[in-house]
Amino acid sequence: MAILEILKLPDPRLKQASEPVTAFDDELQGFIDDLEETRVNGPAAVGIAAPQVGEFKRVVIIDCSTTRKPVPNHGHMILVNPEITHWEGFEPGREGCLSVPDYTGNVIRATNIKLSALDRQGEPVEYEMEGYEARAAQHEIDHLDGMLFVDRVVSRRTDLFRRKVYQKGGGKK
Amino acid sequence: MSDDWRMLTLIGKDGPGIVAGVTSALAGSGVSLGETSMLRLGGNFTIMMMISGEADDESLRAMLEPVVATYGMRLHIDHIDARLHEHLVPNVQVTVSGADRVGIVAQVTNALAEGGFNILDLDSDVAGSSDDPVYILLITGIANETVEQVEQRLEPLRQSGVSVNVSAIETYIG
């Protein structure tokens, strides 16, 4: 087990797309353990994606079970080759990133998603996620495609107006 | 980069190309920008910029003179105690809206201040129409109390017919 070095902007490797995992061997298991150790070592990190440590494999880890106020979640998940198969709704929310120190901003994400992936042994899994956890999955899967939240950040003025309208319309939260 | 920052404030009539004109003049003289914020307020162009560089105030004014004259702007320079990389992350958002009247911001911010709420961002606007103006106030900041406690502090406003919404900001880090 080891804590891996996190790539930080403006490292161009963060813009690189990652390749699907094909071998579920000991090397992958060791890497996933290191990635998890790196995630929990990060300040307040909820999720992490393999390319953030310079491994361009389609692997992400998410755990939304530790928010200040509990949110709907599936606990700790290791998602290999994740694919979002369905999107619904959208909502702004604040995001930050281990790879972008000292900056947080509002990003619009789908509120409900369906996702298929493989677990660390290569067995297929499917999840339906909402809200904060759906945001986590979208943020991490973006990393696999070389996309950072700063590429999607929106004006605080505009989106807060919108957010209020949604809430009045009976939206979530 | 130097930690010797100045705050440059420019105000004038808005028009396309002002930011380009100002920042080109600064860049051409080796002046670096830190954090900046441009807003249109009542049709006016306003910008505040942290700047750092060798040029003294006099040469700054001289290098900005053409663009300042072109757009009829007013220029103000303050020497400030400032640092980069000191962002704070808000945990609560407050939105207030209602029929415009004198004192809404004072009432809201006093109620928040009593609870030690630290305002990080505040935007307010008058929407609606001239005959029927609506005041909209957006605040994000750091509350050391629960959302319910903040709501409780703002309850008197709600009682007076103003719409108040307090929600937690759970910042996703990944």
Coordinates of N, CA and C in Angstrom, one line a residue, chain A residues 33-105:
Chain A
D33 N -5.9 -0.6 -4.2 CA -5.6 -0.4 -2.8 C -4.9 0.9 -2.6
D34 N -3.9 1.2 -3.5 CA -3.1 2.4 -3.4 C -4.0 3.6 -3.6
L35 N -4.9 3.5 -4.6 CA -5.8 4.6 -5.0 C -6.7 4.9 -3.8
E36 N -7.2 3.9 -3.2 CA -8.1 4.1 -2.0 C -7.3 4.8 -0.9
E37 N -6.1 4.3 -0.7 CA -5.3 4.9 0.4 C -5.0 6.4 0.1
T38 N -4.8 6.7 -1.2 CA -4.6 8.1 -1.6 C -5.8 8.9 -1.4
R39 N -7.0 8.3 -1.7 CA -8.3 9.0 -1.6 C -8.5 9.4 -0.1
V40 N -8.4 8.5 0.8 CA -8.7 8.8 2.2 C -7.6 9.7 2.8
N41 N -6.5 9.7 2.2 CA -5.4 10.7 2.7 C -5.7 12.1 2.2
G42 N -6.5 12.3 1.1 CA -6.8 13.6 0.6 C -7.7 14.3 1.6
P43 N -7.5 15.6 1.7 CA -8.4 16.4 2.6 C -9.8 16.4 2.1
A44 N -10.7 15.7 2.9 CA -12.1 15.7 2.6 C -12.5 15.2 1.2
A45 N -11.6 14.3 0.6 CA -11.9 13.8 -0.7 C -13.0 12.7 -0.6
V46 N -14.0 12.8 -1.4 CA -15.1 11.9 -1.4 C -14.9 10.8 -2.5
G47 N -14.3 11.3 -3.6 CA -14.0 10.4 -4.7 C -12.6 10.6 -5.3
I48 N -12.2 9.7 -6.1 CA -10.9 9.8 -6.8 C -11.0 9.0 -8.1
A49 N -10.2 9.5 -9.1 CA -10.2 8.7 -10.3 C -8.7 8.4 -10.6
A50 N -8.5 7.2 -11.3 CA -7.1 6.8 -11.5 C -6.2 7.8 -12.2
P51 N -6.7 8.5 -13.2 CA -5.8 9.4 -13.9 C -5.3 10.6 -13.0
Q52 N -6.0 10.8 -11.9 CA -5.5 11.8 -11.0 C -4.2 11.5 -10.4
V53 N -3.8 10.1 -10.4 CA -2.5 9.7 -9.9 C -1.6 9.3 -11.1
G54 N -2.0 9.6 -12.3 CA -1.2 9.3 -13.4 C -1.3 7.9 -14.0
E55 N -2.4 7.2 -13.6 CA -2.7 5.9 -14.1 C -3.9 6.0 -15.0
F56 N -3.7 5.8 -16.3 CA -4.7 6.2 -17.2 C -5.6 4.9 -17.5
K57 N -6.2 4.5 -16.4 CA -7.1 3.3 -16.5 C -8.5 3.8 -16.0
R58 N -9.5 3.2 -16.5 CA -10.9 3.7 -16.2 C -11.3 3.1 -14.9
V59 N -10.8 3.6 -13.8 CA -11.1 3.2 -12.4 C -11.5 4.4 -11.6
V60 N -12.6 4.4 -10.9 CA -12.9 5.5 -9.9 C -13.3 4.9 -8.6
I61 N -13.2 5.6 -7.6 CA -13.7 5.2 -6.2 C -14.5 6.4 -5.7
I62 N -15.7 6.0 -5.1 CA -16.6 7.0 -4.6 C -17.1 6.5 -3.3
D63 N -17.2 7.4 -2.3 CA -17.9 7.0 -1.0 C -18.6 8.2 -0.5
C64 N -19.9 8.3 -0.7 CA -20.7 9.4 -0.3 C -21.4 9.2 1.1
S65 N -20.9 8.2 1.9 CA -21.5 7.9 3.1 C -21.1 8.8 4.3
T66 N -20.2 9.7 4.0 CA -19.6 10.5 5.1 C -19.9 12.0 5.1
T67 N -21.0 12.4 4.4 CA -21.3 13.8 4.3 C -21.8 14.3 5.7
R68 N -21.7 15.6 5.9 CA -22.2 16.2 7.2 C -23.7 15.8 7.4
K69 N -24.5 16.1 6.4 CA -25.9 15.6 6.4 C -26.0 14.4 5.5
P70 N -26.5 13.3 6.0 CA -26.6 12.1 5.1 C -27.3 12.4 3.8
V71 N -26.8 11.8 2.8 CA -27.5 11.9 1.5 C -27.7 10.5 1.0
P72 N -28.7 10.3 0.0 CA -28.8 8.9 -0.5 C -27.5 8.4 -1.1
N73 N -27.1 7.3 -0.8 CA -25.8 6.8 -1.3 C -25.8 5.2 -1.2
H74 N -24.8 4.7 -2.0 CA -24.6 3.2 -2.0 C -23.3 2.9 -1.3
G75 N -22.8 3.8 -0.4 CA -21.6 3.4 0.3 C -20.4 3.5 -0.5
H76 N -19.4 2.7 -0.1 CA -18.1 2.7 -0.8 C -18.2 1.9 -2.1
M77 N -17.8 2.5 -3.2 CA -17.9 1.8 -4.5 C -16.6 2.0 -5.3
I78 N -16.1 0.8 -5.8 CA -15.0 0.8 -6.7 C -15.6 0.5 -8.1
L79 N -15.5 1.5 -9.0 CA -16.2 1.3 -10.3 C -15.1 1.3 -11.4
V80 N -15.1 0.1 -12.1 CA -14.2 -0.1 -13.2 C -14.9 0.0 -14.5
N81 N -14.4 0.7 -15.5 CA -15.0 1.0 -16.8 C -16.5 1.5 -16.6
P82 N -16.7 2.5 -15.8 CA -18.1 2.9 -15.6 C -18.6 3.6 -16.8
E83 N -19.9 3.4 -17.0 CA -20.6 4.1 -18.1 C -21.9 4.6 -17.6
I84 N -22.2 5.9 -17.8 CA -23.5 6.4 -17.5 C -24.5 6.1 -18.6
T85 N -25.6 5.4 -18.3 CA -26.5 5.0 -19.3 C -27.8 5.8 -19.4
H86 N -28.0 6.7 -18.4 CA -29.2 7.4 -18.4 C -29.0 8.7 -17.5
W87 N -29.4 9.8 -18.0 CA -29.3 11.1 -17.3 C -30.7 11.7 -17.1
E88 N -31.0 12.3 -16.0 CA -32.2 13.0 -15.8 C -32.1 14.3 -14.9
G89 N -32.7 15.3 -15.3 CA -32.7 16.5 -14.5 C -31.4 17.2 -14.4
F90 N -31.3 18.4 -13.9 CA -30.0 19.0 -13.7 C -30.1 20.1 -12.6
E91 N -29.0 20.3 -12.0 CA -28.9 21.1 -10.8 C -27.5 21.6 -10.5
P92 N -27.3 22.8 -10.2 CA -26.0 23.3 -9.8 C -25.6 22.8 -8.4
G93 N -24.3 22.7 -8.2 CA -23.8 22.3 -6.9 C -22.3 22.7 -6.9
R94 N -21.8 22.8 -5.7 CA -20.4 23.2 -5.5 C -19.4 22.1 -5.6
E95 N -18.4 22.2 -6.3 CA -17.4 21.2 -6.4 C -16.0 21.7 -6.3
G96 N -15.1 20.8 -5.8 CA -13.7 21.1 -5.8 C -13.0 19.8 -6.2
C97 N -11.7 19.9 -6.2 CA -11.0 18.7 -6.8 C -9.6 18.6 -6.2
L98 N -9.1 17.4 -5.9 CA -7.8 17.2 -5.4 C -6.7 17.7 -6.4
S99 N -7.1 17.7 -7.7 CA -6.2 18.1 -8.7 C -6.2 19.6 -9.0
V100 N -7.1 20.3 -8.3 CA -7.3 21.8 -8.5 C -7.3 22.4 -7.1
P101 N -6.1 22.6 -6.4 CA -6.2 23.1 -5.1 C -6.7 24.5 -5.0
D102 N -7.3 24.8 -3.9 CA -7.7 26.2 -3.5 C -8.7 26.8 -4.5
Y103 N -9.6 26.0 -5.0 CA -10.6 26.5 -5.9 C -11.9 25.7 -5.8
T104 N -13.0 26.3 -5.6 CA -14.3 25.5 -5.7 C -15.2 26.4 -6.6
G105 N -16.1 25.7 -7.3 CA -17.0 26.5 -8.1 C -18.3 25.7 -8.4

